[in-house]
Amino acid sequence: MPRITAVETHDVRFPTSAELAGSDAMHPDGDYSAAYLTLRTDHPDGHSGAGFTFTIGRGNDICVAAIEAMGATLVGLDLDEAFADMGAFARRFTHDSQFRWLGPEKGVVHLAAGALINAMWDLYARVEGKPLWKLLADLSPEQIVSLVDWRYLTDALTPDEALDMLRAKASGRAEREADLRATGFPAYTTSPGWLGYDDEKMIALATEAVAAGFTMIKLKVGGRIEDDIRRFALAREKLGDGIRLASDANQKWDVNEAIDWMTRLKPYDPYWIEEPTAPDDILGHAAIRKAVAPIKVATGEHAHNRILFKQLLQAGSLDVLQIDAARVAGVNENIAILLLAAKFGVPVCPHAGGVGLCELVQHLSMFDYIAVSGSKSDRAIESVPHLHEHFTDPISYGPSYTAPTAPGFSARMYPESLRDYAYPDGAIWQS
Amino acid sequence: MPRITAVETHDVRFPTSAELAGSDAMHPDGDYSAAYLTLRTDHPDGHSGAGFTFTIGRGNDICVAAIEAMGATLVGLDLDEAFADMGAFARRFTHDSQFRWLGPEKGVVHLAAGALINAMWDLYARVEGKPLWKLLADLSPEQIVSLVDWRYLTDALTPDEALDMLRAKASGRAEREADLRATGFPAYTTSPGWLGYDDEKMIALATEAVAAGFTMIKLKVGGRIEDDIRRFALAREKLGDGIRLASDANQKWDVNEAIDWMTRLKPYDPYWIEEPTAPDDILGHAAIRKAVAPIKVATGEHAHNRILFKQLLQAGSLDVLQIDAARVAGVNENIAILLLAAKFGVPVCPHAGGVGLCELVQHLSMFDYIAVSGSKSDRAIESVPHLHEHFTDPISYGPSYTAPTAPGFSARMYPESLRDYAYPDGAIWQS
């Protein structure tokens, strides 16, 4: 009976604000960070599980404190018992009768729950010797449904409906898995478009991306309208009409401001506007979507739980749903969100970048393709070429993500990275 | 130029779970707690400011960690400069470009922001020698509008509209202040209705409350429907038709479950159903409200920010809006919410109880009455007779709250309480 023996935590921060990579209209100076944990075990094969949540600097220590407080009860936990009911494992964090007061199911305690739940999935996949996407794709429809916390969802989707949806896709799984292994999953790139980059750097990186085969590029917007018009006009001119140019306002605008701004960018055919306003504003997104069509509305990276996603779908607030692997309560809640998206027929294009978000979220899109939506159409995972060198199983990508083959959730960082970027005592922060 | 010299924090917890006071359908075992802080200054008159957020036990330490992390930059702050622009003071927490990633504007960082902002208001009111309600009620419409963070609100309420609303109520302020000082502000009581109390205790306490003059009592629901029917039938029989009997499900149900459950309670004429489902579920509350009318829908104690309240009002999700003094970002955000409620013509009946929530929120209702809504009609503040003895300026109430006269926000706890209930080292927790 192998058990968890310790929950180790690390406050890891990268000084990315120095180069403006990651700069946007609301977050001009992020230091990409991870509140990282390792679940140690006495498994005879020496397995451990890694997980983290992503932040942009200050407050990473608060997430570490939350992971420690919420993870304290895991020492001594029987792994086999936990793996046999991962739905119950997730609910021990999200439904704790006292911790839930601090959310419920949002903010720091939810980020910490996600880190802990994802670490357990990493451990489970390592013990099973499978990459996470494959572990999930091998589950039966009944097993998948049992992972979801159905509380608050049944007015939009019931467990029985989900079961029917999953069964309907069961027969095609093998074929889609073979396709995934052969051709990967589509990617798009955000790296040319940070708000802190000048026109020359933006166009050079965008041209390079198109030459590498990318067909969709994302530009940050929301600083000054004149700058956005110039950047969009320039990108459209240099890249031609065949490239999808997405825009991302990172929550900058009020509802009417978003409508006015995007109306002025319409001549340059933005593919979507991402996070035009507050991530909580379901009705605001719906109003914007109606007003700026055919520009699509995309949101979700800051959507705090499945209840918000349910409503974004019910209200017709989005054309593109963006999950984030580390904001909601881990794999389990993201499966709920994938099922909701499939029910409403909305494509999922995950948020990634940050620290290790690409590594995590690829597994969820690949599972979605094989077992839930069954489609790659109009779907692509964000890709950003930063910080992958700190991970033991970095993504392999160009215009497509290659399906991971190593066991686990691709969440593990090198011990040297955890040491050197430790905040505030690591070598990088001391120098 | 007096300045802040230190931010002291305390993790204070009361072992309330032992007596089931505070027990409800989702929180059966709360240990009422406060993540408490004192702003120390070098003011010549020795002033300090107290603030806190309320939790129910586990996780209180996470809130303390957040208050410390977010409060660290306050040391050295010039008080006069801060008091001159309290809107900017509040935004330094809610718009911090890195901390906001952990919300934005929700969960632990928002609770901590609220504690810090409220502590500054306590300090400001003490320096001015006024109770907070009076400090606020003496502000001009322009000053009040300047306190609000208007980002994300303008599709529902603009600063100019708010100014017009406040000006329209300006001439009646003196009369309403005199009335408030003479007759106080209405209260209702929750103390008979905790889910852990048996029928005998519930009826004894309810009868006592009616004898004391209360005309509205709240009963927790959501355990077993048979129990709720029996308790409601019994309360209605013993108290008669003249007493408003509110019900509170504390987020227990899915949407359709809430509708079915309240339909079965309808014969006993519940005045409102509070938190029938997830606090984030705007569309769910709207559906429930439509289905269970004339039973009113009340919610808001767990509504995490002004953007959610805006939508609850836009979608017609509630009949009664329940602010909480310590969940959103302090006085400033609650003023935004009071203005929104007034715009939509919805009465505000604050959530209170917990630790010190009655002490805080009374000031906001009194300000609302004098300067914003101008009305006491269908308005009442929750009251619960617990833990007031730990506060230096406890509420004075029966069926009405008496307007506080002591300077400040009534937020200060006795040093002995901070010491004896300190977790985990205080005398109470060591014994």
mmCIF file of N, CA, C and O in Angstrom, chain A residues 26-27 29 54 56-59 62 66 96-104 106-107 150-152 154-155 251-255 277-278 280-283 301-302 304-305 310-311 327, chain B residues 26-27 29 54 56-59 62 66 96-104 106-107 150-152 154-155 251-255 277-278 280-283 301-302 304-305 310-311 327:
data_model
loop_
_atom_site.group_PDB
_atom_site.id
_atom_site.type_symbol
_atom_site.label_atom_id
_atom_site.label_comp_id
_atom_site.label_asym_id
_atom_site.label_seq_id
_atom_site.Cartn_x
_atom_site.Cartn_y
_atom_site.Cartn_z
ATOM 1 N N MET A 26 -3.027 44.892 -19.014
ATOM 2 C CA MET A 26 -3.316 44.926 -17.579
ATOM 3 C C MET A 26 -2.151 44.434 -16.738
ATOM 4 O O MET A 26 -2.135 44.622 -15.524
ATOM 5 N N HIS A 27 -1.202 43.775 -17.354
ATOM 6 C CA HIS A 27 -0.108 43.161 -16.606
ATOM 7 C C HIS A 27 1.207 43.528 -17.282
ATOM 8 O O HIS A 27 1.814 42.711 -17.971
ATOM 9 N N ASP A 29 4.161 44.094 -16.191
ATOM 10 C CA ASP A 29 5.455 43.795 -15.564
ATOM 11 C C ASP A 29 5.467 42.453 -14.848
ATOM 12 O O ASP A 29 5.993 42.332 -13.747
ATOM 13 N N PHE A 54 0.136 28.835 -11.675
ATOM 14 C CA PHE A 54 0.908 29.897 -12.308
ATOM 15 C C PHE A 54 0.469 31.242 -11.748
ATOM 16 O O PHE A 54 -0.726 31.505 -11.606
ATOM 17 N N ILE A 56 1.986 35.687 -11.584
ATOM 18 C CA ILE A 56 2.934 36.578 -12.254
ATOM 19 C C ILE A 56 3.773 37.375 -11.246
ATOM 20 O O ILE A 56 4.194 38.478 -11.507
ATOM 21 N N GLY A 57 4.041 36.757 -10.089
ATOM 22 C CA GLY A 57 4.999 37.356 -9.166
ATOM 23 C C GLY A 57 4.449 37.510 -7.766
ATOM 24 O O GLY A 57 4.235 36.518 -7.061
ATOM 25 N N ARG A 58 4.211 38.773 -7.375
ATOM 26 C CA ARG A 58 3.716 39.001 -6.020
ATOM 27 C C ARG A 58 2.484 38.141 -5.760
ATOM 28 O O ARG A 58 1.598 38.045 -6.601
ATOM 29 N N GLY A 59 2.445 37.527 -4.594
ATOM 30 C CA GLY A 59 1.330 36.659 -4.258
ATOM 31 C C GLY A 59 1.624 35.188 -4.502
ATOM 32 O O GLY A 59 0.857 34.334 -4.066
ATOM 33 N N ILE A 62 1.568 33.490 -1.346
ATOM 34 C CA ILE A 62 0.244 33.222 -0.774
ATOM 35 C C ILE A 62 -0.271 31.880 -1.302
ATOM 36 O O ILE A 62 -0.854 31.080 -0.568
ATOM 37 N N ALA A 66 -1.193 28.452 0.711
ATOM 38 C CA ALA A 66 -2.466 27.742 0.554
ATOM 39 C C ALA A 66 -2.242 26.270 0.210
ATOM 40 O O ALA A 66 -2.939 25.393 0.714
ATOM 41 N N ASP A 96 -14.194 21.195 1.066
ATOM 42 C CA ASP A 96 -13.838 21.279 2.481
ATOM 43 C C ASP A 96 -14.745 22.319 3.136
ATOM 44 O O ASP A 96 -14.850 23.458 2.663
ATOM 45 N N SER A 97 -15.405 21.922 4.225
ATOM 46 C CA SER A 97 -16.464 22.767 4.785
ATOM 47 C C SER A 97 -15.920 24.083 5.350
ATOM 48 O O SER A 97 -16.695 25.019 5.550
ATOM 49 N N GLN A 98 -14.633 24.177 5.622
ATOM 50 C CA GLN A 98 -14.091 25.447 6.122
ATOM 51 C C GLN A 98 -13.325 26.211 5.035
ATOM 52 O O GLN A 98 -13.544 27.403 4.830
ATOM 53 N N PHE A 99 -12.441 25.536 4.309
ATOM 54 C CA PHE A 99 -11.690 26.228 3.250
ATOM 55 C C PHE A 99 -12.617 26.876 2.224
ATOM 56 O O PHE A 99 -12.299 27.902 1.643
ATOM 57 N N ARG A 100 -13.778 26.237 1.958
ATOM 58 C CA ARG A 100 -14.625 26.747 0.881
ATOM 59 C C ARG A 100 -15.120 28.175 1.145
ATOM 60 O O ARG A 100 -15.448 28.894 0.212
ATOM 61 N N TRP A 101 -15.129 28.582 2.419
ATOM 62 C CA TRP A 101 -15.558 29.945 2.741
ATOM 63 C C TRP A 101 -14.662 30.980 2.057
ATOM 64 O O TRP A 101 -15.093 32.102 1.781
ATOM 65 N N LEU A 102 -13.410 30.613 1.793
ATOM 66 C CA LEU A 102 -12.449 31.550 1.203
ATOM 67 C C LEU A 102 -12.631 31.698 -0.302
ATOM 68 O O LEU A 102 -11.931 32.485 -0.944
ATOM 69 N N GLY A 103 -13.537 30.928 -0.886
ATOM 70 C CA GLY A 103 -13.851 31.072 -2.308
ATOM 71 C C GLY A 103 -15.281 31.532 -2.411
ATOM 72 O O GLY A 103 -15.491 32.734 -2.303
ATOM 73 N N PRO A 104 -16.281 30.673 -2.476
ATOM 74 C CA PRO A 104 -16.070 29.260 -2.738
ATOM 75 C C PRO A 104 -15.651 29.016 -4.182
ATOM 76 O O PRO A 104 -16.139 29.673 -5.092
ATOM 77 N N LYS A 106 -12.946 29.589 -5.957
ATOM 78 C CA LYS A 106 -12.342 30.676 -6.735
ATOM 79 C C LYS A 106 -11.152 31.259 -5.978
ATOM 80 O O LYS A 106 -11.011 31.040 -4.772
ATOM 81 N N GLY A 107 -10.320 31.983 -6.705
ATOM 82 C CA GLY A 107 -9.207 32.666 -6.058
ATOM 83 C C GLY A 107 -8.148 31.695 -5.561
ATOM 84 O O GLY A 107 -8.016 30.569 -6.063
ATOM 85 N N TRP A 150 -20.663 17.361 -10.157
ATOM 86 C CA TRP A 150 -21.872 17.785 -10.889
ATOM 87 C C TRP A 150 -22.660 18.864 -10.180
ATOM 88 O O TRP A 150 -23.633 19.402 -10.735
ATOM 89 N N ARG A 151 -22.279 19.178 -8.951
ATOM 90 C CA ARG A 151 -23.022 20.199 -8.221
ATOM 91 C C ARG A 151 -23.061 21.502 -9.031
ATOM 92 O O ARG A 151 -22.028 21.963 -9.501
ATOM 93 N N TYR A 152 -24.233 22.065 -9.161
ATOM 94 C CA TYR A 152 -24.477 23.342 -9.840
ATOM 95 C C TYR A 152 -24.459 23.244 -11.370
ATOM 96 O O TYR A 152 -24.545 24.264 -12.041
ATOM 97 N N THR A 154 -26.388 20.767 -13.241
ATOM 98 C CA THR A 154 -27.411 19.914 -13.846
ATOM 99 C C THR A 154 -28.503 20.678 -14.592
ATOM 100 O O THR A 154 -29.254 20.068 -15.344
ATOM 101 N N ASP A 155 -28.596 22.000 -14.403
ATOM 102 C CA ASP A 155 -29.558 22.737 -15.238
ATOM 103 C C ASP A 155 -29.039 22.910 -16.661
ATOM 104 O O ASP A 155 -29.814 23.252 -17.567
ATOM 105 N N GLN A 251 -8.719 41.929 -20.423
ATOM 106 C CA GLN A 251 -9.676 42.477 -19.445
ATOM 107 C C GLN A 251 -9.643 43.992 -19.328
ATOM 108 O O GLN A 251 -10.108 44.540 -18.335
ATOM 109 N N LYS A 252 -9.112 44.664 -20.345
ATOM 110 C CA LYS A 252 -8.854 46.093 -20.193
ATOM 111 C C LYS A 252 -10.099 46.974 -20.191
ATOM 112 O O LYS A 252 -10.122 47.999 -19.515
ATOM 113 N N TRP A 253 -11.130 46.604 -20.954
ATOM 114 C CA TRP A 253 -12.194 47.559 -21.256
ATOM 115 C C TRP A 253 -13.487 47.359 -20.483
ATOM 116 O O TRP A 253 -13.837 46.261 -20.076
ATOM 117 N N ASP A 254 -14.247 48.448 -20.378
ATOM 118 C CA ASP A 254 -15.664 48.340 -20.048
ATOM 119 C C ASP A 254 -16.408 47.845 -21.299
ATOM 120 O O ASP A 254 -15.842 47.824 -22.399
ATOM 121 N N VAL A 255 -17.648 47.465 -21.119
ATOM 122 C CA VAL A 255 -18.384 46.811 -22.208
ATOM 123 C C VAL A 255 -18.482 47.709 -23.454
ATOM 124 O O VAL A 255 -18.144 47.286 -24.572
ATOM 125 N N THR A 277 -13.284 42.264 -21.546
ATOM 126 C CA THR A 277 -13.680 42.954 -20.306
ATOM 127 C C THR A 277 -13.455 42.025 -19.121
ATOM 128 O O THR A 277 -12.723 41.027 -19.245
ATOM 129 N N ALA A 278 -14.057 42.354 -17.980
ATOM 130 C CA ALA A 278 -13.861 41.537 -16.777
ATOM 131 C C ALA A 278 -14.184 40.076 -17.055
ATOM 132 O O ALA A 278 -15.215 39.771 -17.664
ATOM 133 N N ASP A 280 -15.363 37.927 -15.235
ATOM 134 C CA ASP A 280 -16.605 37.520 -14.560
ATOM 135 C C ASP A 280 -17.843 38.013 -15.287
ATOM 136 O O ASP A 280 -18.959 37.674 -14.878
ATOM 137 N N ASP A 281 -17.680 38.843 -16.307
ATOM 138 C CA ASP A 281 -18.847 39.541 -16.854
ATOM 139 C C ASP A 281 -19.499 38.751 -17.990
ATOM 140 O O ASP A 281 -19.276 38.986 -19.172
ATOM 141 N N ILE A 282 -20.348 37.828 -17.576
ATOM 142 C CA ILE A 282 -21.067 36.951 -18.511
ATOM 143 C C ILE A 282 -21.951 37.780 -19.444
ATOM 144 O O ILE A 282 -21.914 37.618 -20.664
ATOM 145 N N LEU A 283 -22.744 38.662 -18.851
ATOM 146 C CA LEU A 283 -23.684 39.459 -19.649
ATOM 147 C C LEU A 283 -22.925 40.458 -20.509
ATOM 148 O O LEU A 283 -23.320 40.743 -21.647
ATOM 149 N N GLU A 301 -9.464 32.101 -19.641
ATOM 150 C CA GLU A 301 -8.235 31.822 -18.890
ATOM 151 C C GLU A 301 -8.344 32.279 -17.439
ATOM 152 O O GLU A 301 -7.692 31.725 -16.574
ATOM 153 N N HIS A 302 -9.137 33.321 -17.195
ATOM 154 C CA HIS A 302 -9.364 33.770 -15.822
ATOM 155 C C HIS A 302 -10.748 33.395 -15.310
ATOM 156 O O HIS A 302 -11.156 33.870 -14.251
ATOM 157 N N HIS A 304 -13.170 31.474 -13.267
ATOM 158 C CA HIS A 304 -12.683 30.859 -12.041
ATOM 159 C C HIS A 304 -13.247 29.480 -11.738
ATOM 160 O O HIS A 304 -12.691 28.781 -10.907
ATOM 161 N N ASN A 305 -14.316 29.090 -12.361
ATOM 162 C CA ASN A 305 -14.821 27.738 -12.098
ATOM 163 C C ASN A 305 -15.862 27.319 -13.144
ATOM 164 O O ASN A 305 -16.234 28.095 -14.016
ATOM 165 N N LYS A 310 -20.333 27.480 -17.296
ATOM 166 C CA LYS A 310 -21.718 27.079 -17.612
ATOM 167 C C LYS A 310 -22.519 28.276 -18.090
ATOM 168 O O LYS A 310 -23.200 28.225 -19.126
ATOM 169 N N GLN A 311 -22.402 29.367 -17.366
ATOM 170 C CA GLN A 311 -23.195 30.554 -17.697
ATOM 171 C C GLN A 311 -22.698 31.246 -18.965
ATOM 172 O O GLN A 311 -23.501 31.781 -19.737
ATOM 173 N N ARG A 327 -5.857 27.152 -13.390
ATOM 174 C CA ARG A 327 -6.688 28.131 -12.663
ATOM 175 C C ARG A 327 -7.866 27.468 -11.971
ATOM 176 O O ARG A 327 -8.207 27.806 -10.849
ATOM 177 N N MET B 26 -24.211 23.745 4.270
ATOM 178 C CA MET B 26 -22.912 23.578 3.615
ATOM 179 C C MET B 26 -21.739 23.729 4.576
ATOM 180 O O MET B 26 -20.611 23.406 4.240
ATOM 181 N N HIS B 27 -21.985 24.269 5.735
ATOM 182 C CA HIS B 27 -20.912 24.573 6.683
ATOM 183 C C HIS B 27 -21.324 24.074 8.062
ATOM 184 O O HIS B 27 -21.689 24.842 8.932
ATOM 185 N N ASP B 29 -19.702 22.816 10.527
ATOM 186 C CA ASP B 29 -18.756 22.783 11.648
ATOM 187 C C ASP B 29 -17.817 23.988 11.653
ATOM 188 O O ASP B 29 -16.617 23.863 11.859
ATOM 189 N N PHE B 54 -13.545 37.785 7.676
ATOM 190 C CA PHE B 54 -14.160 36.698 8.433
ATOM 191 C C PHE B 54 -13.978 35.390 7.673
ATOM 192 O O PHE B 54 -14.171 35.340 6.454
ATOM 193 N N ILE B 56 -14.274 30.755 8.451
ATOM 194 C CA ILE B 56 -14.865 29.818 9.409
ATOM 195 C C ILE B 56 -13.850 28.759 9.837
ATOM 196 O O ILE B 56 -14.221 27.646 10.158
ATOM 197 N N GLY B 57 -12.563 29.157 9.870
ATOM 198 C CA GLY B 57 -11.571 28.262 10.459
ATOM 199 C C GLY B 57 -10.393 28.001 9.558
ATOM 200 O O GLY B 57 -9.585 28.899 9.311
ATOM 201 N N ARG B 58 -10.295 26.764 9.048
ATOM 202 C CA ARG B 58 -9.167 26.431 8.186
ATOM 203 C C ARG B 58 -9.042 27.464 7.064
ATOM 204 O O ARG B 58 -10.045 27.829 6.439
ATOM 205 N N GLY B 59 -7.832 27.898 6.828
ATOM 206 C CA GLY B 59 -7.607 28.899 5.789
ATOM 207 C C GLY B 59 -7.496 30.311 6.346
ATOM 208 O O GLY B 59 -7.102 31.224 5.625
ATOM 209 N N ILE B 62 -4.192 31.532 5.724
ATOM 210 C CA ILE B 62 -3.906 31.951 4.337
ATOM 211 C C ILE B 62 -4.289 33.422 4.175
ATOM 212 O O ILE B 62 -3.567 34.194 3.536
ATOM 213 N N ALA B 66 -1.943 36.645 3.254
ATOM 214 C CA ALA B 66 -2.260 37.591 2.171
ATOM 215 C C ALA B 66 -2.271 39.026 2.694
ATOM 216 O O ALA B 66 -1.782 39.942 2.023
ATOM 217 N N ASP B 96 -3.302 46.032 -8.233
ATOM 218 C CA ASP B 96 -1.882 45.687 -8.282
ATOM 219 C C ASP B 96 -1.664 44.737 -9.463
ATOM 220 O O ASP B 96 -2.350 43.726 -9.598
ATOM 221 N N SER B 97 -0.708 45.091 -10.315
ATOM 222 C CA SER B 97 -0.567 44.379 -11.594
ATOM 223 C C SER B 97 -0.134 42.927 -11.416
ATOM 224 O O SER B 97 -0.298 42.127 -12.333
ATOM 225 N N GLN B 98 0.395 42.557 -10.257
ATOM 226 C CA GLN B 98 0.768 41.154 -10.052
ATOM 227 C C GLN B 98 -0.233 40.429 -9.136
ATOM 228 O O GLN B 98 -0.700 39.337 -9.466
ATOM 229 N N PHE B 99 -0.586 41.030 -8.020
ATOM 230 C CA PHE B 99 -1.555 40.368 -7.118
ATOM 231 C C PHE B 99 -2.869 40.056 -7.830
ATOM 232 O O PHE B 99 -3.547 39.084 -7.518
ATOM 233 N N ARG B 100 -3.280 40.919 -8.784
ATOM 234 C CA ARG B 100 -4.599 40.731 -9.378
ATOM 235 C C ARG B 100 -4.722 39.404 -10.113
ATOM 236 O O ARG B 100 -5.823 38.892 -10.302
ATOM 237 N N TRP B 101 -3.575 38.834 -10.528
ATOM 238 C CA TRP B 101 -3.619 37.532 -11.208
ATOM 239 C C TRP B 101 -4.258 36.456 -10.329
ATOM 240 O O TRP B 101 -4.839 35.492 -10.813
ATOM 241 N N LEU B 102 -4.154 36.628 -9.015
ATOM 242 C CA LEU B 102 -4.670 35.624 -8.069
ATOM 243 C C LEU B 102 -6.176 35.734 -7.877
ATOM 244 O O LEU B 102 -6.780 34.927 -7.154
ATOM 245 N N GLY B 103 -6.806 36.715 -8.489
ATOM 246 C CA GLY B 103 -8.255 36.855 -8.436
ATOM 247 C C GLY B 103 -8.773 36.655 -9.839
ATOM 248 O O GLY B 103 -8.912 35.511 -10.243
ATOM 249 N N PRO B 104 -8.911 37.693 -10.649
ATOM 250 C CA PRO B 104 -8.845 39.068 -10.183
ATOM 251 C C PRO B 104 -10.094 39.441 -9.368
ATOM 252 O O PRO B 104 -11.199 39.015 -9.693
ATOM 253 N N LYS B 106 -11.245 38.649 -6.397
ATOM 254 C CA LYS B 106 -12.050 37.589 -5.777
ATOM 255 C C LYS B 106 -11.160 36.697 -4.922
ATOM 256 O O LYS B 106 -9.936 36.702 -5.078
ATOM 257 N N GLY B 107 -11.795 35.939 -4.042
ATOM 258 C CA GLY B 107 -11.047 34.976 -3.245
ATOM 259 C C GLY B 107 -10.145 35.656 -2.231
ATOM 260 O O GLY B 107 -10.396 36.791 -1.800
ATOM 261 N N TRP B 150 -14.828 52.547 -10.956
ATOM 262 C CA TRP B 150 -15.873 52.455 -11.986
ATOM 263 C C TRP B 150 -15.571 51.451 -13.078
ATOM 264 O O TRP B 150 -16.432 51.170 -13.924
ATOM 265 N N ARG B 151 -14.370 50.904 -13.088
ATOM 266 C CA ARG B 151 -14.034 49.937 -14.130
ATOM 267 C C ARG B 151 -15.052 48.796 -14.132
ATOM 268 O O ARG B 151 -15.337 48.229 -13.081
ATOM 269 N N TYR B 152 -15.556 48.479 -15.289
ATOM 270 C CA TYR B 152 -16.495 47.373 -15.521
ATOM 271 C C TYR B 152 -17.936 47.677 -15.095
ATOM 272 O O TYR B 152 -18.787 46.797 -15.160
ATOM 273 N N THR B 154 -19.718 50.708 -16.088
ATOM 274 C CA THR B 154 -20.379 51.807 -16.789
ATOM 275 C C THR B 154 -21.485 51.372 -17.747
ATOM 276 O O THR B 154 -22.269 52.209 -18.188
ATOM 277 N N ASP B 155 -21.566 50.086 -18.084
ATOM 278 C CA ASP B 155 -22.714 49.664 -18.899
ATOM 279 C C ASP B 155 -23.991 49.601 -18.060
ATOM 280 O O ASP B 155 -25.098 49.546 -18.615
ATOM 281 N N GLN B 251 -26.343 27.899 -0.378
ATOM 282 C CA GLN B 251 -25.735 27.401 -1.627
ATOM 283 C C GLN B 251 -25.905 25.898 -1.831
ATOM 284 O O GLN B 251 -25.153 25.306 -2.610
ATOM 285 N N LYS B 252 -26.851 25.302 -1.163
ATOM 286 C CA LYS B 252 -26.918 23.848 -1.159
ATOM 287 C C LYS B 252 -27.361 23.218 -2.471
ATOM 288 O O LYS B 252 -26.916 22.127 -2.823
ATOM 289 N N TRP B 253 -28.269 23.877 -3.211
ATOM 290 C CA TRP B 253 -28.977 23.181 -4.276
ATOM 291 C C TRP B 253 -28.506 23.501 -5.691
ATOM 292 O O TRP B 253 -27.988 24.579 -5.967
ATOM 293 N N ASP B 254 -28.774 22.579 -6.596
ATOM 294 C CA ASP B 254 -28.772 22.898 -8.018
ATOM 295 C C ASP B 254 -30.061 23.680 -8.330
ATOM 296 O O ASP B 254 -30.974 23.739 -7.504
ATOM 297 N N VAL B 255 -30.119 24.251 -9.510
ATOM 298 C CA VAL B 255 -31.208 25.174 -9.845
ATOM 299 C C VAL B 255 -32.579 24.493 -9.743
ATOM 300 O O VAL B 255 -33.493 25.005 -9.070
ATOM 301 N N THR B 277 -28.547 28.574 -4.497
ATOM 302 C CA THR B 277 -27.581 27.795 -5.287
ATOM 303 C C THR B 277 -26.227 28.496 -5.246
ATOM 304 O O THR B 277 -25.986 29.339 -4.374
ATOM 305 N N ALA B 278 -25.329 28.132 -6.176
ATOM 306 C CA ALA B 278 -23.986 28.713 -6.176
ATOM 307 C C ALA B 278 -24.058 30.240 -6.200
ATOM 308 O O ALA B 278 -24.819 30.807 -6.986
ATOM 309 N N ASP B 280 -22.203 32.290 -7.504
ATOM 310 C CA ASP B 280 -21.776 32.807 -8.807
ATOM 311 C C ASP B 280 -22.846 32.656 -9.869
ATOM 312 O O ASP B 280 -22.662 33.125 -10.997
ATOM 313 N N ASP B 281 -23.934 31.964 -9.563
ATOM 314 C CA ASP B 281 -24.855 31.574 -10.638
ATOM 315 C C ASP B 281 -25.945 32.631 -10.854
ATOM 316 O O ASP B 281 -27.073 32.520 -10.356
ATOM 317 N N ILE B 282 -25.588 33.624 -11.620
ATOM 318 C CA ILE B 282 -26.489 34.737 -11.957
ATOM 319 C C ILE B 282 -27.734 34.226 -12.672
ATOM 320 O O ILE B 282 -28.868 34.546 -12.301
ATOM 321 N N LEU B 283 -27.513 33.445 -13.710
ATOM 322 C CA LEU B 283 -28.632 32.950 -14.508
ATOM 323 C C LEU B 283 -29.467 31.946 -13.707
ATOM 324 O O LEU B 283 -30.695 31.897 -13.841
ATOM 325 N N GLU B 301 -23.984 37.489 0.109
ATOM 326 C CA GLU B 301 -22.928 37.424 1.128
ATOM 327 C C GLU B 301 -21.656 36.785 0.576
ATOM 328 O O GLU B 301 -20.567 37.082 1.057
ATOM 329 N N HIS B 302 -21.801 35.895 -0.389
ATOM 330 C CA HIS B 302 -20.620 35.304 -1.023
ATOM 331 C C HIS B 302 -20.378 35.855 -2.431
ATOM 332 O O HIS B 302 -19.551 35.309 -3.162
ATOM 333 N N HIS B 304 -18.625 37.886 -5.003
ATOM 334 C CA HIS B 304 -17.219 38.220 -4.767
ATOM 335 C C HIS B 304 -16.818 39.617 -5.178
ATOM 336 O O HIS B 304 -15.758 40.076 -4.772
ATOM 337 N N ASN B 305 -17.600 40.291 -5.994
ATOM 338 C CA ASN B 305 -17.213 41.662 -6.345
ATOM 339 C C ASN B 305 -18.373 42.409 -7.011
ATOM 340 O O ASN B 305 -19.438 41.842 -7.257
ATOM 341 N N LYS B 310 -23.419 43.643 -10.229
ATOM 342 C CA LYS B 310 -23.963 44.332 -11.402
ATOM 343 C C LYS B 310 -24.823 43.370 -12.221
ATOM 344 O O LYS B 310 -25.965 43.700 -12.594
ATOM 345 N N GLN B 311 -24.300 42.195 -12.460
ATOM 346 C CA GLN B 311 -25.032 41.238 -13.296
ATOM 347 C C GLN B 311 -26.255 40.660 -12.597
ATOM 348 O O GLN B 311 -27.273 40.392 -13.232
ATOM 349 N N ARG B 327 -16.266 40.763 2.641
ATOM 350 C CA ARG B 327 -15.936 39.858 1.531
ATOM 351 C C ARG B 327 -15.431 40.619 0.315
ATOM 352 O O ARG B 327 -14.497 40.181 -0.351
#
